[in-house]
N, C-alpha and C. Protein backbone atom coordinates (compact mmCIF):
# COMPACT_ATOMS: atom_id res chain seq x y z
N UNK A 1 108.15 42.31 179.07
CA UNK A 1 109.08 43.21 178.39
C UNK A 1 108.35 44.37 177.73
N UNK A 2 107.13 44.11 177.17
CA UNK A 2 106.41 45.17 176.50
C UNK A 2 105.85 46.21 177.48
N UNK A 3 105.75 45.89 178.75
CA UNK A 3 105.19 46.82 179.74
C UNK A 3 106.16 47.95 180.08
N UNK A 4 107.46 47.72 179.80
CA UNK A 4 108.46 48.71 180.19
C UNK A 4 108.24 50.06 179.54
N UNK A 5 108.00 50.13 178.20
CA UNK A 5 107.77 51.44 177.60
C UNK A 5 106.56 52.16 178.21
N UNK A 6 105.47 51.44 178.47
CA UNK A 6 104.29 52.04 179.07
C UNK A 6 104.60 52.56 180.46
N UNK A 7 105.37 51.78 181.19
CA UNK A 7 105.75 52.20 182.55
C UNK A 7 106.57 53.48 182.51
N UNK A 8 107.51 53.48 181.53
CA UNK A 8 108.34 54.69 181.41
C UNK A 8 107.50 55.89 181.01
N UNK A 9 106.53 55.68 180.10
CA UNK A 9 105.67 56.78 179.67
C UNK A 9 104.86 57.34 180.83
N UNK A 10 104.27 56.44 181.62
CA UNK A 10 103.48 56.89 182.76
C UNK A 10 104.36 57.63 183.76
N UNK A 11 105.56 57.12 183.93
CA UNK A 11 106.49 57.78 184.85
C UNK A 11 106.84 59.18 184.37
N UNK A 12 107.05 59.31 183.05
CA UNK A 12 107.38 60.62 182.48
C UNK A 12 106.24 61.60 182.66
N UNK A 13 105.00 61.13 182.43
CA UNK A 13 103.84 61.99 182.61
C UNK A 13 103.71 62.45 184.06
N UNK A 14 103.99 61.56 184.99
CA UNK A 14 103.91 61.92 186.41
C UNK A 14 104.92 63.00 186.75
N UNK A 15 106.14 62.86 186.21
CA UNK A 15 107.18 63.87 186.46
C UNK A 15 106.77 65.21 185.87
N UNK A 16 106.21 65.16 184.62
CA UNK A 16 105.78 66.40 183.97
C UNK A 16 104.70 67.09 184.77
N UNK A 17 103.73 66.30 185.28
CA UNK A 17 102.65 66.88 186.07
C UNK A 17 103.19 67.53 187.33
N UNK A 18 104.19 66.86 187.93
CA UNK A 18 104.81 67.41 189.13
C UNK A 18 105.48 68.75 188.83
N UNK A 19 106.15 68.82 187.66
CA UNK A 19 106.82 70.05 187.28
C UNK A 19 105.81 71.19 187.06
N UNK A 20 104.68 70.88 186.43
CA UNK A 20 103.66 71.89 186.20
C UNK A 20 103.13 72.44 187.51
N UNK A 21 102.84 71.51 188.44
CA UNK A 21 102.34 71.94 189.75
C UNK A 21 103.37 72.79 190.46
N UNK A 22 104.66 72.40 190.31
CA UNK A 22 105.72 73.13 190.99
C UNK A 22 105.90 74.52 190.40
N UNK A 23 105.76 74.62 189.05
CA UNK A 23 106.00 75.88 188.39
C UNK A 23 104.85 76.85 188.53
N UNK A 24 103.62 76.37 188.68
CA UNK A 24 102.48 77.25 188.81
C UNK A 24 102.50 77.94 190.17
N UNK A 25 102.18 79.25 190.24
CA UNK A 25 102.15 79.93 191.54
C UNK A 25 101.04 79.36 192.41
N UNK A 26 101.29 79.35 193.70
CA UNK A 26 100.32 78.79 194.64
C UNK A 26 99.48 79.90 195.26
N UNK A 27 99.23 80.97 194.48
CA UNK A 27 98.48 82.11 195.00
C UNK A 27 97.04 81.71 195.29
N UNK A 28 96.49 82.33 196.31
CA UNK A 28 95.08 82.17 196.62
C UNK A 28 94.39 83.49 196.31
N UNK A 29 93.09 83.51 196.43
CA UNK A 29 92.34 84.72 196.11
C UNK A 29 92.72 85.88 197.01
N UNK A 30 93.23 85.58 198.20
CA UNK A 30 93.54 86.65 199.15
C UNK A 30 94.97 87.16 199.03
N UNK A 31 95.82 86.48 198.25
CA UNK A 31 97.24 86.83 198.23
C UNK A 31 97.50 88.28 197.82
N UNK A 32 97.06 88.74 196.62
CA UNK A 32 97.40 90.10 196.23
C UNK A 32 96.75 91.16 197.11
N UNK A 33 95.52 90.93 197.54
CA UNK A 33 94.85 91.91 198.37
C UNK A 33 95.44 91.96 199.77
N UNK A 34 95.82 90.80 200.29
CA UNK A 34 96.44 90.77 201.61
C UNK A 34 97.73 91.57 201.59
N UNK A 35 98.49 91.48 200.48
CA UNK A 35 99.72 92.26 200.38
C UNK A 35 99.40 93.75 200.44
N UNK A 36 98.30 94.17 199.80
CA UNK A 36 97.94 95.58 199.83
C UNK A 36 97.62 96.05 201.23
N UNK A 37 96.84 95.27 201.97
CA UNK A 37 96.51 95.64 203.34
C UNK A 37 97.78 95.64 204.19
N UNK A 38 98.67 94.70 203.92
CA UNK A 38 99.93 94.65 204.67
C UNK A 38 100.74 95.92 204.42
N UNK A 39 100.70 96.44 203.20
CA UNK A 39 101.45 97.67 202.90
C UNK A 39 100.86 98.86 203.65
N UNK A 40 99.54 98.95 203.68
CA UNK A 40 98.91 100.04 204.42
C UNK A 40 99.22 99.92 205.91
N UNK A 41 99.20 98.68 206.42
CA UNK A 41 99.53 98.45 207.84
C UNK A 41 100.97 98.86 208.11
N UNK A 42 101.87 98.55 207.17
CA UNK A 42 103.27 98.95 207.32
C UNK A 42 103.41 100.47 207.32
N UNK A 43 102.61 101.13 206.48
CA UNK A 43 102.63 102.60 206.47
C UNK A 43 102.16 103.15 207.82
N UNK A 44 101.10 102.55 208.36
CA UNK A 44 100.62 102.97 209.67
C UNK A 44 101.71 102.82 210.72
N UNK A 45 102.38 101.68 210.71
CA UNK A 45 103.41 101.42 211.73
C UNK A 45 104.64 102.31 211.57
N UNK A 46 104.78 102.92 210.39
CA UNK A 46 105.91 103.83 210.18
C UNK A 46 105.62 105.25 210.66
N UNK A 47 104.34 105.54 210.96
CA UNK A 47 103.99 106.89 211.39
C UNK A 47 104.44 107.14 212.82
N UNK A 48 104.86 108.35 213.09
CA UNK A 48 105.25 108.74 214.45
C UNK A 48 104.02 108.80 215.34
N UNK A 49 104.12 108.19 216.51
CA UNK A 49 103.04 108.24 217.50
C UNK A 49 103.31 109.42 218.42
N UNK A 50 102.35 110.33 218.47
CA UNK A 50 102.56 111.56 219.23
C UNK A 50 101.22 112.16 219.62
N UNK A 51 101.17 112.74 220.78
CA UNK A 51 99.95 113.42 221.23
C UNK A 51 99.64 114.60 220.32
N UNK A 52 98.37 114.72 219.94
CA UNK A 52 97.98 115.83 219.07
C UNK A 52 98.03 117.15 219.84
N UNK A 53 98.40 118.18 219.10
CA UNK A 53 98.45 119.52 219.69
C UNK A 53 97.67 120.47 218.78
N UNK A 54 96.45 120.75 219.19
CA UNK A 54 95.56 121.53 218.34
C UNK A 54 95.54 123.03 218.66
N UNK A 55 96.31 123.43 219.63
CA UNK A 55 96.32 124.84 220.00
C UNK A 55 96.67 125.71 218.79
N UNK A 56 95.90 126.77 218.61
CA UNK A 56 96.18 127.71 217.52
C UNK A 56 95.43 127.41 216.24
N UNK A 57 94.66 126.31 216.22
CA UNK A 57 93.95 125.97 214.98
C UNK A 57 92.78 126.90 214.72
N UNK A 58 92.60 127.26 213.46
CA UNK A 58 91.37 127.88 212.97
C UNK A 58 91.27 127.53 211.49
N UNK A 59 90.06 127.53 210.96
CA UNK A 59 89.85 127.18 209.55
C UNK A 59 90.63 128.10 208.64
N UNK A 60 90.85 129.32 209.06
CA UNK A 60 91.57 130.30 208.24
C UNK A 60 93.04 129.97 208.06
N UNK A 61 93.53 128.97 208.83
CA UNK A 61 94.92 128.55 208.66
C UNK A 61 95.14 127.83 207.33
N UNK A 62 94.04 127.44 206.68
CA UNK A 62 94.09 126.73 205.41
C UNK A 62 93.26 127.49 204.38
N UNK A 63 93.72 127.49 203.14
CA UNK A 63 92.95 128.14 202.08
C UNK A 63 91.65 127.41 201.80
N UNK A 64 90.72 128.14 201.20
CA UNK A 64 89.51 127.53 200.67
C UNK A 64 89.87 126.91 199.31
N UNK A 65 88.87 126.54 198.53
CA UNK A 65 89.13 125.85 197.27
C UNK A 65 89.90 126.73 196.29
N UNK A 66 90.94 126.15 195.72
CA UNK A 66 91.73 126.83 194.70
C UNK A 66 91.10 126.67 193.32
N UNK A 67 91.37 127.64 192.43
CA UNK A 67 91.05 127.45 191.03
C UNK A 67 92.16 126.61 190.41
N UNK A 68 91.78 125.53 189.75
CA UNK A 68 92.75 124.61 189.18
C UNK A 68 93.06 125.01 187.74
N UNK A 69 93.94 124.25 187.09
CA UNK A 69 94.41 124.61 185.76
C UNK A 69 93.33 124.65 184.70
N UNK A 70 92.22 123.92 184.92
CA UNK A 70 91.15 123.89 183.92
C UNK A 70 90.10 124.98 184.15
N UNK A 71 90.38 125.88 185.09
CA UNK A 71 89.44 126.96 185.38
C UNK A 71 88.40 126.61 186.42
N UNK A 72 88.29 125.33 186.80
CA UNK A 72 87.33 124.90 187.82
C UNK A 72 88.03 124.89 189.17
N UNK A 73 87.26 125.12 190.23
CA UNK A 73 87.88 125.06 191.55
C UNK A 73 87.91 123.61 192.06
N UNK A 74 88.56 123.41 193.18
CA UNK A 74 88.79 122.05 193.69
C UNK A 74 87.48 121.31 193.90
N UNK A 75 86.50 121.96 194.49
CA UNK A 75 85.21 121.30 194.70
C UNK A 75 84.61 120.84 193.37
N UNK A 76 84.65 121.69 192.38
CA UNK A 76 84.07 121.35 191.09
C UNK A 76 84.81 120.19 190.43
N UNK A 77 86.13 120.16 190.58
CA UNK A 77 86.92 119.05 190.01
C UNK A 77 86.51 117.73 190.65
N UNK A 78 86.35 117.71 191.98
CA UNK A 78 85.96 116.47 192.66
C UNK A 78 84.58 116.02 192.19
N UNK A 79 83.65 116.94 192.07
CA UNK A 79 82.30 116.58 191.63
C UNK A 79 82.31 116.08 190.18
N UNK A 80 83.12 116.67 189.34
CA UNK A 80 83.26 116.19 187.95
C UNK A 80 83.83 114.78 187.95
N UNK A 81 84.87 114.57 188.75
CA UNK A 81 85.55 113.27 188.78
C UNK A 81 84.64 112.17 189.30
N UNK A 82 83.82 112.47 190.30
CA UNK A 82 83.02 111.42 190.94
C UNK A 82 81.60 111.29 190.36
N UNK A 83 81.27 112.13 189.40
CA UNK A 83 79.94 112.06 188.79
C UNK A 83 79.76 110.73 188.05
N UNK A 84 78.58 110.17 188.19
CA UNK A 84 78.23 108.94 187.49
C UNK A 84 77.19 109.28 186.42
N UNK A 85 77.63 109.18 185.18
CA UNK A 85 76.75 109.55 184.08
C UNK A 85 76.67 111.05 183.93
N UNK A 86 75.65 111.52 183.23
CA UNK A 86 75.45 112.95 183.06
C UNK A 86 76.33 113.54 181.97
N UNK A 87 76.24 114.84 181.83
CA UNK A 87 77.00 115.56 180.81
C UNK A 87 77.66 116.77 181.46
N UNK A 88 78.91 116.98 181.11
CA UNK A 88 79.64 118.11 181.67
C UNK A 88 79.43 119.35 180.82
N UNK A 89 79.18 120.46 181.49
CA UNK A 89 79.08 121.75 180.84
C UNK A 89 79.95 122.72 181.62
N UNK A 90 81.12 122.99 181.10
CA UNK A 90 82.07 123.83 181.82
C UNK A 90 82.50 123.14 183.10
N UNK A 91 82.24 123.77 184.23
CA UNK A 91 82.62 123.20 185.52
C UNK A 91 81.46 122.52 186.22
N UNK A 92 80.34 122.37 185.53
CA UNK A 92 79.16 121.71 186.11
C UNK A 92 78.88 120.39 185.38
N UNK A 93 78.21 119.49 186.09
CA UNK A 93 77.76 118.24 185.49
C UNK A 93 76.25 118.16 185.70
N UNK A 94 75.52 117.94 184.63
CA UNK A 94 74.06 117.83 184.73
C UNK A 94 73.63 116.40 184.44
N UNK A 95 72.54 115.99 185.08
CA UNK A 95 71.99 114.67 184.83
C UNK A 95 72.80 113.53 185.42
N UNK A 96 73.70 113.82 186.35
CA UNK A 96 74.57 112.80 186.95
C UNK A 96 74.04 112.41 188.33
N UNK A 97 74.62 111.35 188.88
CA UNK A 97 74.37 110.99 190.27
C UNK A 97 75.70 110.95 191.01
N UNK A 98 75.63 111.17 192.31
CA UNK A 98 76.80 111.07 193.18
C UNK A 98 76.45 110.14 194.34
N UNK A 99 77.47 109.39 194.79
CA UNK A 99 77.26 108.40 195.84
C UNK A 99 78.21 108.68 196.99
N UNK A 100 77.67 108.74 198.20
CA UNK A 100 78.46 108.95 199.40
C UNK A 100 78.77 107.59 200.02
N UNK A 101 80.02 107.14 199.94
CA UNK A 101 80.35 105.80 200.44
C UNK A 101 80.22 105.70 201.95
N UNK A 102 80.29 106.83 202.65
CA UNK A 102 80.24 106.78 204.12
C UNK A 102 78.89 106.29 204.63
N UNK A 103 77.82 106.73 203.96
CA UNK A 103 76.49 106.34 204.44
C UNK A 103 75.57 105.77 203.36
N UNK A 104 76.10 105.63 202.13
CA UNK A 104 75.31 105.04 201.05
C UNK A 104 74.31 105.97 200.41
N UNK A 105 74.33 107.25 200.74
CA UNK A 105 73.39 108.22 200.18
C UNK A 105 73.72 108.49 198.71
N UNK A 106 72.68 108.56 197.89
CA UNK A 106 72.82 108.96 196.48
C UNK A 106 72.06 110.25 196.25
N UNK A 107 72.56 111.06 195.32
CA UNK A 107 71.86 112.30 195.00
C UNK A 107 72.06 112.64 193.53
N UNK A 108 71.11 113.36 192.98
CA UNK A 108 71.26 113.92 191.64
C UNK A 108 71.47 115.44 191.72
N UNK A 109 71.55 115.92 192.94
CA UNK A 109 71.74 117.35 193.18
C UNK A 109 73.04 117.54 193.94
N UNK A 110 74.08 117.97 193.25
CA UNK A 110 75.41 118.07 193.86
C UNK A 110 75.47 119.04 195.03
N UNK A 111 74.52 119.97 195.10
CA UNK A 111 74.55 120.91 196.21
C UNK A 111 74.23 120.23 197.54
N UNK A 112 73.71 118.99 197.48
CA UNK A 112 73.42 118.23 198.70
C UNK A 112 74.67 117.59 199.29
N UNK A 113 75.78 117.63 198.54
CA UNK A 113 77.00 116.96 198.97
C UNK A 113 78.07 117.96 199.36
N UNK A 114 78.88 117.57 200.34
CA UNK A 114 80.07 118.32 200.73
C UNK A 114 81.30 117.63 200.16
N UNK A 115 82.39 118.37 200.09
CA UNK A 115 83.69 117.76 199.79
C UNK A 115 84.41 117.59 201.13
N UNK A 116 84.65 116.35 201.47
CA UNK A 116 85.22 116.00 202.78
C UNK A 116 86.72 115.79 202.67
N UNK A 117 87.47 116.42 203.57
CA UNK A 117 88.88 116.08 203.73
C UNK A 117 88.91 114.79 204.55
N UNK A 118 89.39 113.70 203.97
CA UNK A 118 89.42 112.42 204.69
C UNK A 118 90.03 112.61 206.07
N UNK A 119 91.18 113.24 206.14
CA UNK A 119 91.76 113.65 207.42
C UNK A 119 91.46 115.14 207.55
N UNK A 120 90.56 115.47 208.45
CA UNK A 120 90.06 116.84 208.57
C UNK A 120 91.19 117.84 208.81
N UNK A 121 90.94 119.08 208.43
CA UNK A 121 91.96 120.11 208.57
C UNK A 121 92.42 120.28 210.01
N UNK A 122 91.49 120.24 210.95
CA UNK A 122 91.86 120.37 212.37
C UNK A 122 92.73 119.20 212.80
N UNK A 123 92.39 117.99 212.33
CA UNK A 123 93.18 116.80 212.64
C UNK A 123 94.58 116.93 212.04
N UNK A 124 94.64 117.42 210.82
CA UNK A 124 95.95 117.60 210.19
C UNK A 124 96.79 118.62 210.96
N UNK A 125 96.14 119.70 211.38
CA UNK A 125 96.85 120.73 212.15
C UNK A 125 97.45 120.12 213.41
N UNK A 126 96.66 119.38 214.15
CA UNK A 126 97.14 118.79 215.40
C UNK A 126 98.15 117.68 215.21
N UNK A 127 98.22 117.16 213.97
CA UNK A 127 99.12 116.04 213.68
C UNK A 127 100.39 116.46 212.94
N UNK A 128 100.61 117.76 212.83
CA UNK A 128 101.85 118.21 212.22
C UNK A 128 101.74 119.42 211.31
N UNK A 129 100.55 119.71 210.78
CA UNK A 129 100.42 120.81 209.83
C UNK A 129 100.66 122.17 210.45
N UNK A 130 100.59 122.23 211.78
CA UNK A 130 100.83 123.51 212.46
C UNK A 130 102.27 124.00 212.23
N UNK A 131 103.18 123.08 211.87
CA UNK A 131 104.58 123.46 211.63
C UNK A 131 104.87 123.73 210.16
N UNK A 132 103.86 123.53 209.30
CA UNK A 132 104.07 123.72 207.87
C UNK A 132 104.05 125.19 207.48
N UNK A 133 104.52 125.44 206.27
CA UNK A 133 104.35 126.77 205.69
C UNK A 133 102.90 126.93 205.23
N UNK A 134 102.51 128.16 204.99
CA UNK A 134 101.16 128.41 204.49
C UNK A 134 100.94 127.69 203.15
N UNK A 135 101.95 127.69 202.30
CA UNK A 135 101.82 127.03 201.00
C UNK A 135 101.58 125.53 201.15
N UNK A 136 102.24 124.89 202.11
CA UNK A 136 102.02 123.46 202.35
C UNK A 136 100.60 123.20 202.84
N UNK A 137 100.11 124.04 203.74
CA UNK A 137 98.75 123.85 204.25
C UNK A 137 97.71 124.05 203.15
N UNK A 138 97.96 125.03 202.28
CA UNK A 138 97.02 125.27 201.18
C UNK A 138 97.04 124.10 200.19
N UNK A 139 98.22 123.53 199.96
CA UNK A 139 98.31 122.37 199.07
C UNK A 139 97.57 121.18 199.68
N UNK A 140 97.68 121.01 200.98
CA UNK A 140 96.96 119.92 201.65
C UNK A 140 95.45 120.10 201.52
N UNK A 141 94.98 121.30 201.73
CA UNK A 141 93.54 121.57 201.69
C UNK A 141 92.95 121.36 200.30
N UNK A 142 93.80 121.38 199.27
CA UNK A 142 93.34 121.24 197.89
C UNK A 142 94.04 120.08 197.18
N UNK A 143 94.32 119.02 197.92
CA UNK A 143 95.12 117.91 197.40
C UNK A 143 94.36 117.07 196.37
N UNK A 144 94.67 117.30 195.10
CA UNK A 144 94.10 116.47 194.03
C UNK A 144 95.08 115.40 193.56
N UNK A 145 96.22 115.29 194.26
CA UNK A 145 97.24 114.34 193.85
C UNK A 145 97.01 112.92 194.35
N UNK A 146 96.03 112.74 195.23
CA UNK A 146 95.70 111.41 195.73
C UNK A 146 94.19 111.28 195.78
N UNK A 147 93.66 110.23 195.19
CA UNK A 147 92.21 110.10 194.99
C UNK A 147 91.39 110.23 196.26
N UNK A 148 91.87 109.68 197.37
CA UNK A 148 91.06 109.64 198.59
C UNK A 148 91.38 110.74 199.58
N UNK A 149 92.16 111.73 199.18
CA UNK A 149 92.38 112.87 200.07
C UNK A 149 91.11 113.68 200.24
N UNK A 150 90.40 113.88 199.13
CA UNK A 150 89.18 114.67 199.10
C UNK A 150 88.10 113.83 198.43
N UNK A 151 86.93 113.74 199.05
CA UNK A 151 85.86 112.92 198.49
C UNK A 151 84.53 113.64 198.63
N UNK A 152 83.64 113.37 197.69
CA UNK A 152 82.27 113.92 197.77
C UNK A 152 81.43 113.00 198.64
N UNK A 153 80.83 113.57 199.67
CA UNK A 153 80.00 112.78 200.60
C UNK A 153 78.76 113.58 200.95
N UNK A 154 77.77 112.89 201.49
CA UNK A 154 76.56 113.59 201.91
C UNK A 154 76.91 114.62 202.99
N UNK A 155 76.20 115.73 202.95
CA UNK A 155 76.45 116.78 203.94
C UNK A 155 76.25 116.25 205.36
N UNK A 156 75.26 115.37 205.54
CA UNK A 156 74.99 114.86 206.89
C UNK A 156 76.14 114.01 207.41
N UNK A 157 76.72 113.17 206.55
CA UNK A 157 77.82 112.33 207.03
C UNK A 157 79.07 113.16 207.27
N UNK A 158 79.30 114.15 206.44
CA UNK A 158 80.47 115.01 206.62
C UNK A 158 80.38 115.77 207.94
N UNK A 159 79.21 116.25 208.25
CA UNK A 159 79.05 117.03 209.48
C UNK A 159 78.99 116.14 210.72
N UNK A 160 78.52 114.91 210.54
CA UNK A 160 78.56 113.96 211.64
C UNK A 160 80.01 113.60 211.99
N UNK A 161 80.80 113.38 210.98
CA UNK A 161 82.21 113.06 211.18
C UNK A 161 82.96 114.24 211.77
N UNK A 162 82.74 115.42 211.20
CA UNK A 162 83.37 116.63 211.71
C UNK A 162 84.89 116.53 211.74
N UNK A 163 85.46 116.82 212.91
CA UNK A 163 86.92 116.81 213.06
C UNK A 163 87.41 115.56 213.78
N UNK A 164 86.54 114.56 213.92
CA UNK A 164 86.88 113.37 214.70
C UNK A 164 87.72 112.37 213.92
N UNK A 165 88.55 111.64 214.66
CA UNK A 165 89.38 110.61 214.02
C UNK A 165 88.70 109.25 214.16
N UNK A 166 89.27 108.17 213.59
CA UNK A 166 88.61 106.86 213.61
C UNK A 166 88.43 106.24 215.00
N UNK A 167 89.13 106.75 216.00
CA UNK A 167 88.88 106.27 217.37
C UNK A 167 87.60 106.87 217.93
N UNK A 168 87.12 107.94 217.29
CA UNK A 168 85.95 108.65 217.80
C UNK A 168 84.73 108.54 216.88
N UNK A 169 84.96 108.19 215.61
CA UNK A 169 83.85 108.14 214.66
C UNK A 169 84.15 107.12 213.56
N UNK A 170 83.13 106.34 213.23
CA UNK A 170 83.22 105.41 212.10
C UNK A 170 81.99 105.60 211.21
N UNK A 171 82.11 105.36 209.92
CA UNK A 171 80.97 105.57 209.02
C UNK A 171 79.82 104.63 209.33
N UNK A 172 78.58 105.10 209.16
CA UNK A 172 77.42 104.28 209.48
C UNK A 172 77.14 103.16 208.49
N UNK A 173 77.65 103.26 207.27
CA UNK A 173 77.36 102.23 206.28
C UNK A 173 78.22 101.00 206.53
N UNK A 174 77.58 99.83 206.56
CA UNK A 174 78.31 98.57 206.71
C UNK A 174 79.26 98.40 205.54
N UNK A 175 80.50 98.10 205.84
CA UNK A 175 81.49 97.89 204.79
C UNK A 175 82.32 99.11 204.45
N UNK A 176 81.97 100.28 205.00
CA UNK A 176 82.69 101.51 204.67
C UNK A 176 83.94 101.72 205.53
N UNK A 177 84.02 101.00 206.66
CA UNK A 177 85.10 101.26 207.62
C UNK A 177 86.47 100.98 207.01
N UNK A 178 86.60 99.90 206.23
CA UNK A 178 87.91 99.57 205.66
C UNK A 178 88.41 100.66 204.73
N UNK A 179 87.52 101.13 203.86
CA UNK A 179 87.96 102.20 202.96
C UNK A 179 88.37 103.43 203.76
N UNK A 180 87.60 103.77 204.78
CA UNK A 180 87.91 104.97 205.53
C UNK A 180 89.27 104.86 206.23
N UNK A 181 89.52 103.76 206.91
CA UNK A 181 90.78 103.67 207.66
C UNK A 181 91.97 103.50 206.71
N UNK A 182 91.77 102.78 205.61
CA UNK A 182 92.87 102.66 204.64
C UNK A 182 93.20 104.03 204.05
N UNK A 183 92.17 104.80 203.70
CA UNK A 183 92.40 106.13 203.16
C UNK A 183 93.03 107.04 204.21
N UNK A 184 92.57 106.91 205.45
CA UNK A 184 93.10 107.73 206.55
C UNK A 184 94.61 107.52 206.69
N UNK A 185 95.01 106.25 206.74
CA UNK A 185 96.44 105.94 206.87
C UNK A 185 97.20 106.45 205.65
N UNK A 186 96.64 106.23 204.47
CA UNK A 186 97.31 106.66 203.24
C UNK A 186 97.56 108.16 203.23
N UNK A 187 96.56 108.94 203.64
CA UNK A 187 96.70 110.39 203.65
C UNK A 187 97.72 110.82 204.71
N UNK A 188 97.65 110.21 205.88
CA UNK A 188 98.62 110.58 206.93
C UNK A 188 100.05 110.24 206.51
N UNK A 189 100.21 109.09 205.86
CA UNK A 189 101.55 108.71 205.38
C UNK A 189 102.00 109.65 204.27
N UNK A 190 101.10 109.96 203.35
CA UNK A 190 101.42 110.84 202.22
C UNK A 190 101.94 112.19 202.71
N UNK A 191 101.31 112.71 203.77
CA UNK A 191 101.67 114.04 204.26
C UNK A 191 102.53 114.01 205.51
N UNK A 192 103.03 112.84 205.88
CA UNK A 192 103.96 112.68 207.01
C UNK A 192 103.37 113.22 208.31
N UNK A 193 102.09 112.94 208.53
CA UNK A 193 101.41 113.36 209.75
C UNK A 193 101.57 112.30 210.83
N UNK A 194 101.34 112.68 212.06
CA UNK A 194 101.48 111.76 213.19
C UNK A 194 100.13 111.13 213.53
N UNK A 195 100.17 110.13 214.40
CA UNK A 195 98.95 109.54 214.97
C UNK A 195 99.09 109.50 216.47
N UNK A 196 97.96 109.59 217.17
CA UNK A 196 98.04 109.42 218.62
C UNK A 196 97.77 107.95 218.98
N UNK A 197 97.94 107.61 220.23
CA UNK A 197 97.88 106.21 220.65
C UNK A 197 96.51 105.59 220.40
N UNK A 198 95.43 106.24 220.81
CA UNK A 198 94.08 105.69 220.61
C UNK A 198 93.74 105.58 219.13
N UNK A 199 94.12 106.57 218.38
CA UNK A 199 93.86 106.59 216.94
C UNK A 199 94.56 105.40 216.27
N UNK A 200 95.84 105.18 216.60
CA UNK A 200 96.57 104.07 215.98
C UNK A 200 95.96 102.73 216.36
N UNK A 201 95.55 102.57 217.61
CA UNK A 201 94.94 101.31 218.05
C UNK A 201 93.66 101.03 217.28
N UNK A 202 92.85 102.06 217.08
CA UNK A 202 91.60 101.90 216.33
C UNK A 202 91.88 101.55 214.87
N UNK A 203 92.83 102.23 214.27
CA UNK A 203 93.20 101.95 212.87
C UNK A 203 93.72 100.52 212.72
N UNK A 204 94.59 100.11 213.62
CA UNK A 204 95.16 98.75 213.57
C UNK A 204 94.07 97.70 213.71
N UNK A 205 93.18 97.91 214.64
CA UNK A 205 92.10 96.96 214.89
C UNK A 205 91.21 96.81 213.65
N UNK A 206 90.86 97.91 213.04
CA UNK A 206 90.00 97.85 211.86
C UNK A 206 90.72 97.22 210.68
N UNK A 207 91.98 97.57 210.49
CA UNK A 207 92.74 97.00 209.37
C UNK A 207 92.84 95.48 209.47
N UNK A 208 92.87 94.95 210.67
CA UNK A 208 92.94 93.50 210.84
C UNK A 208 91.70 92.79 210.30
N UNK A 209 90.60 93.53 210.19
CA UNK A 209 89.36 92.93 209.67
C UNK A 209 89.20 93.15 208.17
N UNK A 210 90.13 93.86 207.55
CA UNK A 210 90.03 94.18 206.12
C UNK A 210 90.71 93.10 205.29
N UNK A 211 89.97 92.52 204.36
CA UNK A 211 90.52 91.42 203.55
C UNK A 211 91.16 91.91 202.27
N UNK A 212 90.93 93.16 201.90
CA UNK A 212 91.51 93.64 200.65
C UNK A 212 91.73 95.14 200.70
N UNK A 213 92.58 95.59 199.79
CA UNK A 213 92.89 97.01 199.68
C UNK A 213 91.88 97.65 198.74
N UNK A 214 91.19 98.68 199.18
CA UNK A 214 90.16 99.32 198.35
C UNK A 214 90.50 100.77 198.01
N UNK A 215 91.68 101.22 198.40
CA UNK A 215 92.14 102.56 198.02
C UNK A 215 93.47 102.41 197.28
N UNK A 216 93.83 103.37 196.45
CA UNK A 216 95.14 103.31 195.80
C UNK A 216 96.25 103.49 196.83
N UNK A 217 97.38 102.86 196.58
CA UNK A 217 98.54 103.13 197.43
C UNK A 217 99.01 104.55 197.15
N UNK A 218 99.34 105.31 198.18
CA UNK A 218 99.68 106.73 197.99
C UNK A 218 101.14 106.93 197.60
N UNK A 219 101.42 108.12 197.11
CA UNK A 219 102.78 108.58 196.95
C UNK A 219 102.99 109.72 197.95
N UNK A 220 104.23 110.05 198.22
CA UNK A 220 104.51 111.15 199.15
C UNK A 220 104.07 112.47 198.53
N UNK A 221 103.67 113.39 199.38
CA UNK A 221 103.28 114.71 198.92
C UNK A 221 104.52 115.43 198.38
N UNK A 222 104.30 116.37 197.48
CA UNK A 222 105.44 117.12 196.92
C UNK A 222 106.21 117.86 197.99
């Protein structure tokens, strides 16, 4: 007879433990990051697949760096934003370092770095920018509204990449491919640009190997 209360107590504890297990989320380490990659993949799949048409492209179709509200031009803003350490003096940063994620190059001399359009201007032109107004093209060329639209990279990696898309060029640094393709999709989605068949296949293939989202999710361009 005295065992009954103990039995009931043990039974109650078992039920409580079951409730705790049931109420706790069953998330794994990959759950939130996998959702991010899934969102980028969904953005890719929403893009129109179309053959690129580059006829009529020239660099002059897009403005050079604009002067921004703080008096610094777009290049200077990117270098200020990406500087590691150092001290800012007006539109310059002294004593800082910059890191090129494409090839792992570091520099303390900002003149060694270019500002790269993640989706090159020629690629944007062939993917839809040829139908834009001049104001839209100039806004694209100076897009500070999304972190990965414009990035500071080594001059050598920027010139190696040139106007090529991910089906034709991938960054030499191990581990850089996911950031590049995620940013590429984000920028194309942000600006409602198209992708061609080979480009989409390459992007999809690389995204399948990415375990986490390493770029911010984009918003649509104004």
